[in-house]
C-alpha angles and dihedrals in degrees: 000000000000090000090054092050091047092050092049091049090051091049091051092047091049091050092050091049092050092049093051094050111110114228118202095208092063092055091048092050092050092050090048092052091048091051091049092048093050092047091050091050092050091047090051092050092048090049092050091048093047096048092046099047117005104038099056092050093047092046092051092050093049092047091050091048092050092046092050090048093057098034098060093109 
């Protein structure tokens, strides 16, 4: 019985030790996901800004240029 209790105690201690070990790969993955999330947020803001302000002006200029090109008769 004492052997069984000692083995279970050792198993619990081993599990605690394994949980407390710091793994570098986990930190790197978290940093990578944070970088991707920030980049996606910035890309979304740039897209919203561009479609709201820059794209309509550019589209109107291109449409006017094409219409003038074909309406010179």
